[in-house]
């Protein structure tokens, strides 16, 4: 199995879940937002060899070199740029990177007769639909190029699968992955100031940042702060293994979430209780582009993949904190 973006946060956990399910894994990653150390840690945790290629997956020659050297029976395509704010500032970069890499990989699949393809999409494609989000809903364009690239890639894959009946595609719409591998060895280590809630909270927890800014408390939610469907990254990773196991011809779309909505304040309180640390916070203005509530209807993944998220919010908070304490530089 080729995992693109396999050195990253979701990718590294996915490699572990795939190996635990009996797959051999080859990783391609340009390390633009990750570190090769994570590959060493996966090897350590799984006692398996992982061939690693530091390449851009949009580099056709480099990609074909991998197919020449390894028997690849499927691709899990996680490589991509994912910062919403940056995508608004650098749309050309986002469209080029996220679209070209996907197209190159699909062309390689057709050329080398690789029939299984899993694509990492996002709940962002639902825009401001009514929660819970169901796979059959019409997609609403999110107001940023990052979200547009996810919708476009979904459409590209759907069109190509339609005329290549042997090609099987699983599109996974992630909700909000947080937490870390239970070992505390791998986790989310963003460069610079974190954009996302949990890495910000853990950095406040150890005093690297003074306080958390909570973006708005005037949403129509139980306590006014935004609701999200936080999912343990290992549950998300296991969702990929389930998607590969159950892949059949055609295009299949699945939500990977827990189905539970949690507000920002609830998450902060859960983190404090789980880890006995205090997270000072201030309420500030809403962040542009945020929606009030986002959580999944998870019944399709349960029904068709036999997969549900197993780990609770307490484990997510504990595991995120364990990783932060073990491995972050001061
Ligand atoms: N939040 C804060 N303070 C922070 C960071 C976040 O209050 O410092 C709040 C946000 O307003 C939101 C919640 O915490 O209510 C979660 O925010 P994240 O940035 O962690 O996650 P988002 O839901 O905004 O974004 C995530 C992914 C995107 C994806 C989106 C939709 O990061 O890639 O989910 O699925 F597009």
XYZ file of N, CA and C in Angstrom, residues 116 170 239-249 252 254 301 303-307:
63
model
N -7.226 0.185 -6.231
C -7.815 0.691 -4.977
C -7.239 2.060 -4.615
N -12.551 5.129 -2.428
C -13.218 5.434 -1.171
C -12.850 6.862 -0.783
N -10.215 3.744 10.478
C -11.239 3.939 9.435
C -10.655 3.731 8.039
N -9.385 4.111 7.842
C -8.743 3.902 6.538
C -8.536 2.412 6.264
N -8.119 1.707 7.301
C -7.899 0.261 7.136
C -9.228 -0.416 6.803
N -10.301 0.015 7.471
C -11.625 -0.567 7.195
C -12.061 -0.227 5.765
N -11.776 0.985 5.330
C -12.176 1.400 3.979
C -11.476 0.540 2.930
N -10.199 0.254 3.139
C -9.451 -0.584 2.187
C -9.996 -2.015 2.190
N -10.276 -2.539 3.382
C -10.789 -3.920 3.474
C -12.107 -4.083 2.721
N -12.946 -3.061 2.804
C -14.306 -3.202 2.275
C -14.496 -2.549 0.918
N -13.392 -2.162 0.280
C -13.524 -1.417 -0.970
C -14.084 -2.314 -2.073
N -15.158 -1.844 -2.697
C -15.713 -2.548 -3.856
C -15.765 -1.563 -5.020
N -16.052 -2.059 -6.199
C -16.015 -1.214 -7.398
C -16.907 0.014 -7.262
N -17.249 5.359 -3.236
C -17.981 5.277 -1.972
C -17.524 6.408 -1.068
N -17.605 8.165 2.753
C -17.909 7.884 4.162
C -17.491 9.044 5.057
N -20.781 4.486 7.560
C -19.494 3.812 7.815
C -19.710 2.594 8.710
N -22.457 0.789 8.943
C -23.199 -0.234 8.189
C -22.304 -0.921 7.150
N -21.572 -0.103 6.369
C -20.862 -0.679 5.216
C -19.414 -1.073 5.520
N -18.794 -0.386 6.464
C -17.383 -0.695 6.760
C -17.245 -1.477 8.062
N -18.329 -1.550 8.819
C -18.253 -2.184 10.139
C -17.332 -1.404 11.064
N -17.247 -0.109 10.832
C -16.309 0.722 11.609
C -17.065 1.773 12.425
